[in-house]
Amino acid sequence: MIIMLNFFYFVFEKSPLQYFICVISHKWIASETQVAFSFCYLILAEKDPTPIKILDLQPLPVNPLRTSKYEDLYNFKFFFQFNLKFLIHYIIQIISVFLNASTSSEKMICAEFAILILFSK
């Protein structure tokens, strides 16, 4: 029988190099184990990361899609700044991109662009 134990421990500053996790069963007598958990190689994120400079990009028309059926899918004629940054990195350079943005930032359109490009090749 395999039992998986998941827990979260929030680390905000340097902590001891090692924690001991003790697991004790309430059903079986003398059934306990202790495991050492090491934080030696833990890399913490910066508390105050440097701000990222936002690029001042001019709107780009949807023509670079080069396919009229793709252009007709959407009711806008210019890409938004978020879409434009995605286009620069994914469509033009064909590299992997991690999208992380707020809910109203057109991430779904970027994902649709990626799928359309994948199917067109």
CSV table of C-alpha atoms in Angstrom, one decimal:
chain,number,residue,atom,x,y,z
A,1,MET,CA,0.0,0.0,0.0
A,2,ILE,CA,1.4,3.4,-1.0
A,3,ILE,CA,0.4,6.5,0.9
A,4,MET,CA,1.3,9.9,-0.5
A,5,LEU,CA,1.7,12.8,1.9
A,6,ASN,CA,1.6,16.3,0.4
A,7,PHE,CA,2.2,19.5,2.4
A,8,PHE,CA,3.3,23.0,1.7
A,9,TYR,CA,5.8,25.0,3.8
A,10,PHE,CA,6.2,28.7,2.9
A,11,VAL,CA,9.8,29.9,3.2
A,12,PHE,CA,10.2,33.6,3.3
A,13,GLU,CA,13.7,33.8,4.5
A,14,LYS,CA,16.7,31.6,5.2
A,15,SER,CA,15.6,28.6,7.3
A,16,PRO,CA,17.6,25.7,8.9
A,17,LEU,CA,19.4,23.5,6.5
A,18,GLN,CA,17.4,20.4,7.5
A,19,TYR,CA,14.0,19.6,8.8
A,20,PHE,CA,12.8,16.3,10.3
A,21,ILE,CA,9.4,15.1,9.4
A,22,CYS,CA,7.9,12.7,11.8
A,23,VAL,CA,4.9,10.6,10.6
A,24,ILE,CA,2.9,8.7,13.2
A,25,SER,CA,0.0,6.4,12.5
A,26,HIS,CA,-3.1,6.6,14.7
A,27,LYS,CA,-4.3,3.1,13.6
A,28,TRP,CA,-1.2,0.9,14.1
A,29,ILE,CA,0.7,0.6,17.4
A,30,ALA,CA,4.4,1.6,17.1
A,31,SER,CA,4.1,2.6,13.5
A,32,GLU,CA,6.1,5.7,13.0
A,33,THR,CA,8.9,7.0,10.8
A,34,GLN,CA,11.1,10.0,10.7
A,35,VAL,CA,12.5,11.4,7.5
A,36,ALA,CA,15.2,14.1,7.1
A,37,PHE,CA,14.3,16.8,4.5
A,38,SER,CA,17.2,18.9,3.4
A,39,PHE,CA,17.1,22.6,2.3
A,40,CYS,CA,20.8,22.7,1.4
A,41,TYR,CA,20.3,23.3,-2.3
A,42,LEU,CA,17.1,25.4,-2.0
A,43,ILE,CA,17.3,28.6,-4.0
A,44,LEU,CA,14.9,31.3,-2.8
A,45,ALA,CA,13.4,33.9,-5.0
A,46,GLU,CA,14.3,37.5,-4.5
A,47,LYS,CA,12.1,39.5,-2.1
A,48,ASP,CA,12.0,42.6,-4.3
A,49,PRO,CA,12.8,41.6,-7.9
A,50,THR,CA,13.8,44.4,-10.2
A,51,PRO,CA,11.0,45.8,-12.2
A,52,ILE,CA,10.7,44.7,-15.8
A,53,LYS,CA,10.8,47.5,-18.4
A,54,ILE,CA,7.7,47.4,-20.6
A,55,LEU,CA,8.4,47.7,-24.3
A,56,ASP,CA,6.7,50.5,-26.2
A,57,LEU,CA,5.5,48.5,-29.2
A,58,GLN,CA,3.5,49.9,-32.0
A,59,PRO,CA,0.3,48.0,-33.0
A,60,LEU,CA,0.9,45.4,-35.7
A,61,PRO,CA,-1.8,44.6,-38.2
A,62,VAL,CA,-3.0,41.0,-38.5
A,63,ASN,CA,-1.4,40.7,-42.0
A,64,PRO,CA,1.7,38.8,-40.8
A,65,LEU,CA,-0.5,35.8,-40.2
A,66,ARG,CA,-0.3,35.5,-44.1
A,67,THR,CA,-3.5,33.4,-44.1
A,68,SER,CA,-6.9,35.1,-44.7
A,69,LYS,CA,-8.8,32.3,-43.0
A,70,TYR,CA,-6.8,32.9,-39.8
A,71,GLU,CA,-7.3,36.6,-40.1
A,72,ASP,CA,-11.0,36.2,-40.4
A,73,LEU,CA,-11.3,34.3,-37.2
A,74,TYR,CA,-10.9,37.4,-35.1
A,75,ASN,CA,-12.8,40.7,-35.2
A,76,PHE,CA,-9.7,42.9,-34.6
A,77,LYS,CA,-7.4,44.4,-37.2
A,78,PHE,CA,-4.3,45.0,-34.9
A,79,PHE,CA,-2.6,42.8,-32.4
A,80,PHE,CA,-2.6,43.9,-28.8
A,81,GLN,CA,0.7,44.5,-27.1
A,82,PHE,CA,0.6,41.2,-25.3
A,83,ASN,CA,-0.2,39.3,-28.5
A,84,LEU,CA,2.5,41.2,-30.3
A,85,LYS,CA,5.2,40.2,-27.7
A,86,PHE,CA,4.0,36.6,-28.1
A,87,LEU,CA,4.1,36.9,-31.9
A,88,ILE,CA,7.7,38.2,-31.8
A,89,HIS,CA,8.9,35.3,-29.7
A,90,TYR,CA,6.9,32.4,-31.0
A,91,ILE,CA,5.7,33.0,-34.6
A,92,ILE,CA,8.8,34.8,-35.9
A,93,GLN,CA,11.5,33.0,-33.9
A,94,ILE,CA,9.7,29.6,-33.4
A,95,ILE,CA,10.8,29.2,-29.8
A,96,SER,CA,9.1,27.9,-26.7
A,97,VAL,CA,7.2,30.6,-24.7
A,98,PHE,CA,5.8,30.6,-21.2
A,99,LEU,CA,2.7,32.8,-21.0
A,100,ASN,CA,1.9,34.2,-17.6
A,101,ALA,CA,-0.4,37.1,-17.5
A,102,SER,CA,-3.7,38.4,-16.0
A,103,THR,CA,-7.0,36.9,-17.0
A,104,SER,CA,-8.0,39.7,-19.4
A,105,SER,CA,-4.7,39.8,-21.4
A,106,GLU,CA,-5.7,37.7,-24.4
A,107,LYS,CA,-3.7,34.6,-23.5
A,108,MET,CA,-6.3,32.4,-25.2
A,109,ILE,CA,-5.8,34.1,-28.5
A,110,CYS,CA,-2.0,33.5,-28.1
A,111,ALA,CA,-2.7,29.8,-27.5
A,112,GLU,CA,-5.0,29.7,-30.6
A,113,PHE,CA,-2.2,31.4,-32.7
A,114,ALA,CA,0.2,28.7,-31.5
A,115,ILE,CA,-2.1,25.9,-32.5
A,116,LEU,CA,-2.9,27.4,-35.9
A,117,ILE,CA,0.8,27.8,-36.6
A,118,LEU,CA,1.4,24.2,-35.5
A,119,PHE,CA,-1.3,22.9,-37.8
A,120,SER,CA,-0.1,25.0,-40.7
A,121,LYS,CA,3.3,23.4,-40.8
